[in-house]
Amino acid sequence: MTQPAPASTAPPPRRFQLPSLSTLGPLIALLIAVIVFSSQSPRFFSGTNFSLILQQISYTAVLAIGQTLIILIAGIDLSIGIVMALGGLVMAKLATQSGLNPLLAIGAGFLTTMFFGFLNSQIITRLRVPPFIATLGMLGIVTALNQTYSGSQTLSNLPPALTALGNTFKIGGTAITYGTVLMLVLYLIAWFVLSETAPGRHVYAVGNNPEAARLSGIPINRLTVTVYTVAGLLYGIAALILVARTGVGDPNAGQTDNLDSITAVVLGGTSLFGGRGNVLGTLLGAIIVGVFRNGLQLIGIASVYQSLITGILIIAAVALDQVSRRKG
Amino acid sequence: MTAPYNPPAPAAPLVMEARNLVKKYGSVIAMNGADFELRPGEILAVIGDNGAGKSSLIKALSGATIPDSGEMFLDGQQIAFRSPIDARRNGIETVYQDLAVAPAMTIAENLFLGREILKPGPLGRLFRLLDKKKMHDEATRHMQGLQFAIKSMRQPVETLSGGQRQGVAVARSAAFARHVVIMDEPTAALGVREGNMVLDLIRKVRDSGLPVILISHNMPHVFEVADRIHVHRMGKRAAILDPKRISMADTVSVMTGAIRPEDLSADMLAG
Ligand SMILES: Nc1ncnc2c1ncn2[C@@H]1O[C@H](COP(=O)(O)OP(=O)(O)O)[C@@H](O)[C@H]1O
Ligand SMILES: [Mg+2]
């Protein structure tokens, strides 16, 4: 016969929805960074510079939407930057060397990045390879593919359709690129879908408790495939924004974006264990990374240290999150 | 609070019935000609030693495994479930032992997980847009109906105690079950007070008219709520006991094989 278990006392209900340490921390870090950089460089605090920061982060921020979706279902994508680079190469090469209609070239680029997202999902759901390994393998494969496909050459002289997102319009004297606007719109769409639609909630459920999701009749594999494929589409859009910004298809693009996108997600308070987080937090995370990069550059700190700061930021963010969770 | 259980006339149709179920895993025989009967509006406890085959029986009834042979009936109609979703479509809800809830999500979201209420019209059909207000209102109404004291349906489940969480799982099954609620060890991980809370909830589900299959190791709990006790032993049903007429000690003896069911006096057996 079973022993009665010791009476467990109900934990006191948590105080409601106070911004946790993990969302407050990054905001404070951002605030301090803005104050410090403003005092060190007269060029930092200006509409033009803020617009530049948004433009600089725009493609990474779009990648980070995809990374957020994937991390929410307790996955990870380490092939994110390299697949984006491939998308850019396909667009640039088809539009220049093959003379394809630029819009078709862009479409082919989107299909390429979606295909690799889809391929990742197939390796994960069918072959049961953990996402970390599946996408690490894909990183190696696509890196080689990029070099062979482009002959290690940068592709330039792109038609205007490929660089249109780099064009600007003015709001009160400050020039803003269409790429920046597209990035912000994509964040709003992602936020809306995640919080207001059934598939969006299923993303959280699958990351939160996959067994509960399965027993509730949520098709986990189908959702996984959808998430990685949609992420792939976002990599394609990021590729177009990047190509528009730089004016070239670059086989060496995207190499820091695994770290940068994960940093943005984590700084934004999304748990690497899945099921918790907010995509708008990721935007905040991407902005923090961008502000640090930009500010350090303006006050004349060498770029090696920028990568050092990003490294410290990501570790600090996760450590802070763990500490706040233990207390909570 | 406990409405007296009025045993339906023996002629009342069975809600669920299984005959001669067999399930083998290699040389292990998990079910060896198991029979099963569930009557309308009753709490039927299923007890048995570890390895007796209780879970195998329950999994067959809930569609989680497919028996090698044997027949199952729901309201007299023969059924063959191929998945838990199949069983659910037929109004059979299962509360699994290991708390099938998503802790970071709200109570309302957990209640409707996998069958969310969508906005009417194309917004719901095409864009699968949630009707959050309706979900919240219905969750509140349902939980109040079960007298489940919770302040807000917008609370994440992880802010609840273990008993309350199990309560959410029970409430969810009660909300969607049209025929049968199956619960596998719903009080196993709970303390005394919380266990009692869940037992209360189980009675309320029964009193609302739904029959409940309750798998449990906890004899006091079984004797507190069960209308009949199905004793499972070595892959089949050994006896159906009447908890009002047999002692806990004798029940345990039947379960372990120390007493053969044939040696019990006839009035200890439930019809
Ligand atoms: N999936 C399985 N694979 C192999 N053997 C199993 C499986 N499920 C159950 N069994 C075996 O069937 C027998 C009955 O198990 P089970 O139905 O879980 O009993 P209970 O729930 O009463 O403890 C046990 O000997 C168990 O080891
Ligand atoms: Mg069992």
XYZ file of C-alpha atoms and ligand atoms in Angstrom:
627
model
C 0.000 0.000 0.000
C 1.236 3.449 -0.757
C 2.578 5.699 1.925
C 0.774 8.977 2.002
C 3.214 11.504 0.634
C 4.116 14.352 2.973
C 1.624 17.140 2.594
C 3.055 19.624 0.164
C 2.194 23.204 0.773
C 1.069 25.294 -2.130
C 3.695 27.833 -3.161
C 2.542 31.388 -2.575
C 1.138 32.782 -5.805
C 3.785 34.773 -7.600
C 3.292 38.455 -7.852
C 1.750 39.120 -11.173
C 3.639 40.018 -14.314
C 6.243 42.286 -12.794
C 8.948 42.580 -15.421
C 11.339 39.848 -14.403
C 15.041 40.352 -13.882
C 15.617 38.719 -17.252
C 13.693 41.408 -19.181
C 14.649 44.280 -16.915
C 18.363 43.451 -17.053
C 18.748 43.934 -20.817
C 16.730 47.168 -20.701
C 19.016 48.538 -18.005
C 22.068 47.396 -19.964
C 20.722 49.208 -23.020
C 20.057 52.353 -21.035
C 23.540 52.388 -19.505
C 25.112 51.724 -22.899
C 23.206 54.610 -24.473
C 24.238 56.966 -21.662
C 27.889 55.916 -21.761
C 28.187 56.053 -25.548
C 26.373 59.406 -25.677
C 28.835 60.904 -23.230
C 31.840 59.465 -25.066
C 30.889 60.285 -28.639
C 28.947 63.323 -29.839
C 27.906 61.406 -32.930
C 26.169 58.613 -31.040
C 22.958 60.252 -29.879
C 21.298 61.291 -33.130
C 18.408 60.193 -35.282
C 20.755 59.489 -38.148
C 22.918 57.203 -36.009
C 19.906 55.373 -34.560
C 18.583 54.849 -38.079
C 22.025 53.531 -39.016
C 21.981 51.124 -36.060
C 18.578 49.769 -37.133
C 19.853 49.429 -40.671
C 22.973 47.618 -39.453
C 20.996 45.149 -37.386
C 18.082 44.707 -39.791
C 19.179 41.473 -41.478
C 20.451 39.904 -38.240
C 17.206 40.914 -36.562
C 15.178 39.177 -39.286
C 17.327 36.062 -38.904
C 16.714 36.275 -35.164
C 12.937 36.033 -35.711
C 13.550 32.646 -37.288
C 15.938 31.701 -34.503
C 13.303 32.714 -31.929
C 10.642 30.503 -33.521
C 13.071 27.589 -33.576
C 14.296 28.108 -30.015
C 10.686 28.400 -28.810
C 10.106 24.801 -29.958
C 13.291 23.863 -28.090
C 15.389 23.664 -31.245
C 18.386 25.649 -32.461
C 19.722 26.595 -35.879
C 23.483 26.876 -36.313
C 23.238 27.035 -40.101
C 21.300 30.298 -39.988
C 23.919 32.755 -41.300
C 25.376 30.448 -43.888
C 21.980 29.557 -45.370
C 21.222 33.272 -45.582
C 24.534 33.752 -47.453
C 23.550 31.016 -49.888
C 20.201 32.712 -50.467
C 21.992 35.946 -51.294
C 24.375 34.176 -53.670
C 21.529 32.476 -55.518
C 19.705 35.776 -55.961
C 22.844 37.597 -57.104
C 24.123 34.875 -59.405
C 20.803 34.170 -61.127
C 20.116 37.872 -61.596
C 23.550 38.663 -63.011
C 25.284 35.680 -64.597
C 22.129 33.809 -65.650
C 20.307 36.969 -66.620
C 17.107 35.820 -64.916
C 14.344 38.308 -64.166
C 15.476 39.803 -60.829
C 12.141 39.086 -59.161
C 12.385 35.439 -60.179
C 15.955 35.421 -58.885
C 14.722 36.729 -55.544
C 12.007 34.061 -55.504
C 14.624 31.384 -56.235
C 16.697 32.694 -53.328
C 13.682 32.421 -50.998
C 12.978 28.883 -52.214
C 16.616 27.944 -51.596
C 16.668 29.141 -47.994
C 13.241 27.595 -47.360
C 14.492 24.322 -48.786
C 17.417 24.215 -46.356
C 15.119 25.043 -43.441
C 12.857 22.239 -44.616
C 15.862 19.918 -44.988
C 16.944 20.660 -41.413
C 13.447 19.817 -40.188
C 13.431 16.530 -42.088
C 16.756 15.504 -40.577
C 15.411 16.389 -37.143
C 11.960 14.794 -37.389
C 12.643 11.784 -39.604
C 16.213 10.831 -38.769
C 15.795 11.932 -35.136
C 19.070 13.869 -35.200
C 19.107 16.522 -32.437
C 18.740 20.061 -33.873
C 22.165 21.105 -32.600
C 23.879 18.341 -34.594
C 21.594 18.487 -37.627
C 22.168 22.211 -38.144
C 25.869 21.998 -37.241
C 26.228 19.446 -40.029
C 24.242 21.700 -42.331
C 26.581 24.572 -41.441
C 29.504 22.553 -42.795
C 27.643 21.405 -45.890
C 26.326 24.817 -46.900
C 29.664 26.511 -46.176
C 31.263 24.284 -48.801
C 28.301 24.751 -51.118
C 28.623 28.540 -50.929
C 32.277 28.455 -51.926
C 31.777 26.076 -54.850
C 28.603 27.736 -56.090
C 30.208 31.180 -56.120
C 33.722 30.044 -57.028
C 34.679 31.983 -53.889
C 33.878 35.138 -55.856
C 31.912 38.099 -54.645
C 29.076 38.886 -57.064
C 28.474 42.546 -57.808
C 26.724 44.772 -60.391
C 23.300 43.751 -59.118
C 20.102 44.968 -60.803
C 18.115 47.614 -58.892
C 15.395 45.168 -57.773
C 17.939 43.399 -55.578
C 19.031 46.579 -53.873
C 15.629 48.268 -53.566
C 15.356 47.491 -49.855
C 18.438 49.634 -49.295
C 16.637 52.718 -50.618
C 15.531 55.259 -48.087
C 12.712 57.612 -47.293
C 12.826 60.508 -44.852
C 11.043 61.008 -41.583
C 11.839 64.505 -40.343
C 15.275 64.666 -41.845
C 16.268 61.132 -40.854
C 16.721 58.682 -43.710
C 15.277 55.237 -43.071
C 15.736 52.219 -45.332
C 12.833 50.104 -46.537
C 14.752 47.109 -45.196
C 14.455 48.541 -41.686
C 10.717 49.008 -42.118
C 10.330 45.482 -43.473
C 12.231 44.144 -40.461
C 9.950 45.985 -38.025
C 6.820 44.818 -39.859
C 8.036 41.216 -39.750
C 8.472 41.506 -35.979
C 4.909 42.743 -35.594
C 3.584 39.903 -37.734
C 5.602 37.307 -35.816
C 4.439 38.696 -32.496
C 0.813 38.679 -33.626
C 0.944 35.125 -34.970
C 2.673 33.801 -31.848
C 0.255 35.349 -29.393
C -3.058 35.428 -31.254
C -3.290 32.298 -33.373
C -3.659 28.623 -32.550
C -0.463 27.555 -34.367
C 1.383 30.304 -32.483
C 0.270 28.944 -29.141
C 1.137 25.435 -30.301
C 4.724 26.622 -30.850
C 4.874 27.504 -27.159
C 3.178 24.273 -26.092
C 5.571 22.088 -28.081
C 8.578 23.782 -26.510
C 7.038 23.847 -23.076
C 5.962 20.211 -22.774
C 6.201 18.175 -25.981
C 4.501 15.166 -24.398
C 1.525 17.260 -23.294
C 1.373 18.791 -26.759
C 1.394 15.368 -28.400
C -1.300 14.016 -26.092
C -3.374 17.107 -26.832
C -3.333 16.139 -30.477
C -0.915 18.812 -31.671
C 0.993 17.430 -34.677
C 4.503 18.034 -33.364
C 6.409 16.909 -36.433
C 4.279 18.957 -38.794
C 4.722 21.997 -36.576
C 8.485 21.449 -36.462
C 8.636 21.263 -40.251
C 6.548 24.430 -40.560
C 8.694 26.338 -38.065
C 12.026 25.472 -39.728
C 10.624 26.175 -43.187
C 9.140 29.535 -42.183
C 12.478 30.323 -40.532
C 14.067 29.459 -43.888
C 11.824 31.997 -45.612
C 12.931 34.603 -43.073
C 16.588 33.780 -43.884
C 15.759 34.502 -47.512
C 14.262 37.871 -46.610
C 17.313 38.600 -44.445
C 19.488 37.712 -47.438
C 17.654 40.220 -49.604
C 18.055 42.936 -46.962
C 21.768 42.156 -46.666
C 22.325 42.081 -50.415
C 20.518 45.405 -50.699
C 22.685 46.908 -47.975
C 26.033 45.708 -49.281
C 25.229 45.609 -52.993
C 26.939 42.238 -53.444
C 26.413 38.517 -53.105
C 29.111 37.461 -50.664
C 30.084 33.806 -50.086
C 31.656 34.796 -46.767
C 28.593 36.588 -45.397
C 26.713 35.493 -42.311
C 29.604 33.992 -40.401
C 28.964 35.827 -37.145
C 25.206 35.492 -37.357
C 24.865 32.199 -35.490
C 26.246 33.880 -32.395
C 24.521 37.200 -33.071
C 21.067 35.739 -33.633
C 21.269 33.491 -30.574
C 22.552 36.434 -28.535
C 19.574 38.543 -29.622
C 17.126 35.768 -28.721
C 18.691 35.132 -25.340
C 19.106 38.816 -24.445
C 15.441 39.188 -25.296
C 14.540 36.760 -22.536
C 13.613 33.672 -24.564
C 14.599 30.455 -22.814
C 16.996 28.182 -24.684
C 15.007 25.266 -23.255
C 12.009 26.357 -25.325
C 8.423 27.279 -24.609
C 9.070 30.654 -22.989
C 9.821 34.023 -24.443
C 8.641 36.831 -26.599
C 9.728 37.673 -30.102
C 9.612 41.415 -29.368
C 12.235 40.734 -26.703
C 14.433 39.414 -29.494
C 14.134 42.775 -31.255
C 15.308 44.421 -28.039
C 18.181 41.933 -27.895
C 19.162 42.663 -31.495
C 19.066 46.399 -30.784
C 21.320 45.931 -27.748
C 23.869 44.034 -29.816
C 23.644 46.735 -32.499
C 24.034 49.594 -30.027
C 27.120 48.000 -28.480
C 28.697 47.383 -31.894
C 27.960 50.879 -33.114
C 28.942 52.629 -29.884
C 32.209 50.745 -29.477
C 33.077 51.575 -33.055
C 32.309 55.268 -32.543
C 34.487 55.506 -29.461
C 37.235 53.767 -31.391
C 37.457 50.305 -29.868
C 38.893 47.647 -32.147
C 36.442 45.141 -33.602
C 37.989 42.141 -31.790
C 36.674 43.629 -28.580
C 33.225 43.973 -30.095
C 33.047 40.227 -30.431
C 34.371 39.945 -26.882
C 31.561 42.169 -25.630
C 28.939 40.115 -27.500
C 30.351 36.998 -25.854
C 30.136 38.553 -22.407
C 26.609 39.812 -23.090
C 25.260 36.387 -23.994
C 26.817 34.701 -20.959
C 25.610 37.462 -18.654
C 22.085 37.272 -20.055
C 21.780 33.530 -19.541
C 23.389 33.693 -16.086
C 20.967 36.428 -15.074
C 18.069 34.359 -16.375
C 19.183 31.307 -14.381
C 19.598 33.334 -11.196
C 16.178 34.950 -11.536
C 14.591 31.572 -12.223
C 16.173 29.988 -9.151
C 14.849 32.793 -7.020
C 11.432 32.695 -8.686
C -22.019 16.533 -1.480
C -21.579 12.954 -2.659
C -24.782 12.096 -4.364
C -25.673 8.556 -3.374
C -24.731 6.190 -6.134
C -27.745 4.432 -7.508
C -26.604 1.329 -9.282
C -28.359 1.252 -12.607
C -30.520 -1.747 -13.305
C -28.349 -4.617 -14.572
C -30.049 -4.247 -17.912
C -28.699 -0.691 -18.321
C -26.385 -0.708 -21.315
C -22.670 -0.674 -20.601
C -20.772 2.462 -21.515
C -17.603 0.553 -22.290
C -16.958 -3.103 -22.592
C -13.947 -5.174 -23.524
C -13.884 -8.911 -24.106
C -10.926 -11.199 -24.115
C -8.227 -8.613 -24.854
C -4.778 -10.021 -25.542
C -1.553 -8.062 -25.873
C 1.883 -9.627 -26.082
C 5.252 -7.931 -26.029
C 7.555 -10.660 -27.274
C 7.240 -13.370 -24.667
C 5.698 -11.030 -22.084
C 1.923 -11.304 -21.957
C 0.639 -7.909 -20.805
C -3.023 -8.820 -21.342
C -4.125 -12.409 -21.259
C -7.815 -12.423 -22.095
C -8.796 -9.317 -20.155
C -12.460 -8.418 -19.754
C -13.751 -5.028 -18.770
C -17.098 -3.385 -18.071
C -17.919 0.213 -17.296
C -21.438 1.226 -16.281
C -23.097 4.589 -16.779
C -22.310 7.190 -14.148
C -19.996 5.104 -11.982
C -16.479 5.512 -10.663
C -14.804 2.223 -11.455
C -11.462 1.750 -9.730
C -8.936 -0.483 -11.484
C -6.398 -1.927 -9.088
C -3.693 -4.556 -9.352
C -0.070 -5.294 -8.545
C 2.732 -3.757 -10.551
C 2.921 -5.538 -13.869
C -0.627 -6.898 -13.603
C -1.478 -5.213 -16.882
C -3.596 -2.267 -15.713
C -1.828 0.264 -17.876
C -1.995 -2.039 -20.878
C -5.761 -2.371 -20.419
C -6.217 1.365 -20.001
C -4.021 2.094 -22.999
C -6.163 -0.171 -25.140
C -9.320 1.610 -23.947
C -7.803 5.045 -24.598
C -6.340 4.194 -27.980
C -2.713 4.465 -26.872
C -1.997 0.835 -27.800
C -3.715 -1.567 -30.159
C -4.494 -4.989 -28.679
C -3.441 -8.117 -30.587
C -6.928 -9.558 -30.314
C -10.194 -9.138 -28.468
C -13.156 -6.836 -28.842
C -14.041 -3.436 -27.444
C -17.411 -1.710 -27.388
C -18.530 1.845 -26.705
C -22.270 2.180 -26.034
C -22.684 -1.269 -27.509
C -20.955 -0.337 -30.759
C -17.763 -2.182 -31.594
C -14.751 0.134 -31.715
C -11.116 -0.160 -32.819
C -9.055 2.865 -31.825
C -5.817 3.425 -33.674
C -4.643 6.452 -31.683
C -5.496 8.501 -28.606
C -6.981 11.056 -31.002
C -9.421 8.382 -32.202
C -10.537 7.751 -28.646
C -10.856 11.454 -27.995
C -13.048 11.924 -31.030
C -15.325 9.358 -29.442
C -15.599 11.383 -26.253
C -13.072 9.436 -24.198
C -10.655 11.694 -22.314
C -7.600 10.459 -20.464
C -5.729 12.135 -17.625
C -2.222 10.797 -17.852
C -0.140 10.075 -14.813
C 2.626 12.526 -15.611
C 0.664 15.788 -15.645
C 0.088 16.495 -19.290
C 0.050 20.265 -18.952
C 2.265 23.005 -20.387
C 3.523 24.776 -17.248
C 4.397 28.151 -18.754
C 0.982 28.507 -20.370
C -2.138 29.818 -18.691
C -4.920 27.720 -17.220
C -7.293 28.744 -19.996
C -4.712 27.860 -22.645
C -4.088 24.497 -21.053
C -7.790 23.718 -20.868
C -8.114 24.340 -24.599
C -4.717 23.036 -25.714
C -5.062 21.400 -29.115
C -8.719 22.450 -29.503
C -8.640 26.182 -29.152
C -11.750 28.239 -29.806
C -11.222 30.212 -32.999
C -12.783 33.494 -34.040
C -15.898 32.989 -36.111
C -15.737 33.425 -39.866
C -12.693 33.580 -42.121
C -10.466 35.081 -39.407
C -10.711 31.805 -37.525
C -10.960 29.460 -40.489
C -8.167 30.926 -42.577
C -5.867 32.587 -40.068
C -6.666 30.344 -37.089
C -7.157 33.467 -34.986
C -8.004 32.698 -31.355
C -11.136 33.873 -29.614
C -9.258 34.530 -26.374
C -12.167 36.135 -24.608
C -14.472 33.222 -25.275
C -11.802 30.744 -24.176
C -11.266 32.706 -20.993
C -14.977 32.989 -20.245
C -15.672 29.329 -20.896
C -12.688 28.256 -18.815
C -13.906 30.391 -15.933
C -17.421 29.052 -16.199
C -16.250 25.465 -16.364
C -13.881 25.778 -13.416
C -16.585 27.450 -11.369
C -18.926 24.606 -12.252
C -16.418 22.219 -10.692
C -16.038 24.623 -7.737
C -12.375 24.792 -8.499
C -11.070 27.777 -6.578
C -8.629 29.663 -8.766
C -8.296 33.380 -8.976
C -7.486 33.907 -12.609
C -7.571 31.725 -15.689
C -4.705 33.873 -16.983
C -2.369 32.440 -14.348
C 0.403 30.243 -15.754
C -0.091 26.659 -14.609
C 3.388 26.626 -13.059
C 2.199 29.083 -10.397
C -0.254 26.428 -9.130
C 0.364 23.747 -6.535
C 0.702 20.123 -7.629
C -2.886 19.387 -6.677
C -4.218 22.382 -8.543
C -2.236 21.388 -11.613
C -3.664 17.901 -11.499
C -7.018 19.608 -11.012
C -6.514 21.474 -14.278
C -5.807 18.189 -16.062
C -8.910 16.596 -14.525
C -11.027 19.630 -15.360
C -9.817 19.592 -18.937
C -10.807 15.977 -19.404
C -14.177 16.626 -17.779
C -14.758 19.604 -20.042
C -14.294 17.664 -23.250
C -15.332 14.123 -22.350
C -18.722 13.174 -23.686
C -18.518 9.525 -22.742
C -15.764 8.472 -20.389
C -12.977 9.964 -18.279
C -9.939 7.751 -17.675
C -7.445 8.692 -14.971
C -4.136 6.937 -14.470
C -2.912 7.445 -10.897
C -4.171 11.032 -10.636
C -3.336 11.309 -6.939
C -0.028 9.431 -6.903
C 2.241 12.468 -6.757
C 0.089 14.465 -4.359
C 0.030 15.134 -0.643
C -2.942 14.287 1.570
C -4.829 17.547 1.233
C -4.216 17.880 -2.475
C -5.131 14.257 -3.065
C -8.450 14.900 -1.344
C -9.011 17.940 -3.491
C -8.569 15.862 -6.639
C -10.837 13.115 -5.235
C -13.506 15.752 -4.725
C -13.086 16.820 -8.297
C -13.397 13.228 -9.489
C -16.691 12.875 -7.600
C -17.960 16.063 -9.173
C -17.125 14.707 -12.604
C -19.043 11.528 -11.793
C -21.955 13.511 -10.363
C -22.107 15.486 -13.593
C -23.003 12.188 -15.225
C -19.710 11.017 -16.695
C -18.417 7.588 -15.785
C -14.830 7.575 -14.511
C -12.197 4.855 -14.755
C -9.712 5.427 -11.929
C -6.433 3.541 -11.843
C -4.919 3.847 -8.392
C -2.550 2.221 -5.962
C -3.964 4.159 -3.067
C -6.470 1.884 -1.289
C -7.944 4.581 0.980
C -8.561 6.732 -2.085
C -10.097 3.826 -3.959
C -12.381 2.986 -1.068
C -13.330 6.606 -0.643
C -14.617 7.229 -4.152
C -15.067 3.982 -6.080
C -18.494 2.557 -6.773
C -17.004 -0.735 -7.945
C -13.474 -2.132 -7.922
C -12.062 -4.006 -10.899
C -9.178 -6.174 -9.651
C -6.604 -6.963 -12.332
C -4.248 -9.868 -11.878
C -1.806 -11.566 -14.247
C -3.128 -9.923 -17.363
C -6.847 -10.388 -16.752
C -9.718 -9.364 -14.555
C -9.741 -11.423 -11.366
C -12.895 -10.020 -9.783
C -15.187 -7.031 -9.481
C -15.582 -6.077 -5.824
C -18.118 -3.979 -3.958
C -16.172 -1.580 -1.724
C -19.125 -1.238 0.616
C -19.077 -4.933 1.386
C -15.443 -5.952 1.401
C -12.575 -4.785 3.595
C -9.456 -3.144 2.318
C -7.404 -6.043 3.670
C -9.428 -8.625 1.753
C -9.237 -6.501 -1.386
C -5.470 -6.420 -1.145
C -5.465 -10.195 -0.630
C -7.461 -10.691 -3.833
C -5.095 -8.349 -5.624
C -2.001 -10.252 -4.516
C -3.550 -13.681 -4.974
C -3.582 -14.549 -1.255
C -7.358 -15.038 -1.541
C -8.887 -16.613 -4.610
C -11.967 -14.697 -5.789
C -13.929 -17.963 -5.747
C -13.403 -18.127 -1.994
C -15.023 -14.749 -1.353
C -18.597 -14.673 -0.187
C -20.866 -13.759 -3.071
C -22.057 -10.478 -1.558
C -18.543 -9.030 -1.663
C -18.615 -9.221 -5.421
C -20.153 -6.350 -7.295
C -22.757 -7.409 -9.835
N 5.662 -1.333 -24.234
C 5.973 -2.488 -23.581
N 6.982 -3.257 -24.014
C 7.303 -4.400 -23.379
N 6.666 -4.862 -22.302
C 5.642 -4.143 -21.804
C 5.251 -2.918 -22.419
N 4.203 -2.412 -21.735
C 3.959 -3.285 -20.722
N 4.815 -4.323 -20.775
C 4.840 -5.467 -19.858
O 3.522 -5.933 -19.719
C 3.257 -6.259 -18.368
C 2.077 -5.449 -17.880
O 2.474 -4.086 -17.770
P 1.502 -2.893 -17.379
O 0.291 -2.992 -18.241
O 2.264 -1.664 -17.419
O 1.091 -3.277 -15.882
P 0.662 -2.330 -14.672
O 0.218 -1.036 -15.219
O -0.427 -3.095 -14.014
O 1.846 -2.212 -13.769
C 4.534 -5.977 -17.591
O 5.239 -7.202 -17.466
C 5.268 -5.023 -18.465
O 6.660 -5.161 -18.290
Mg 0.956 1.065 -14.824
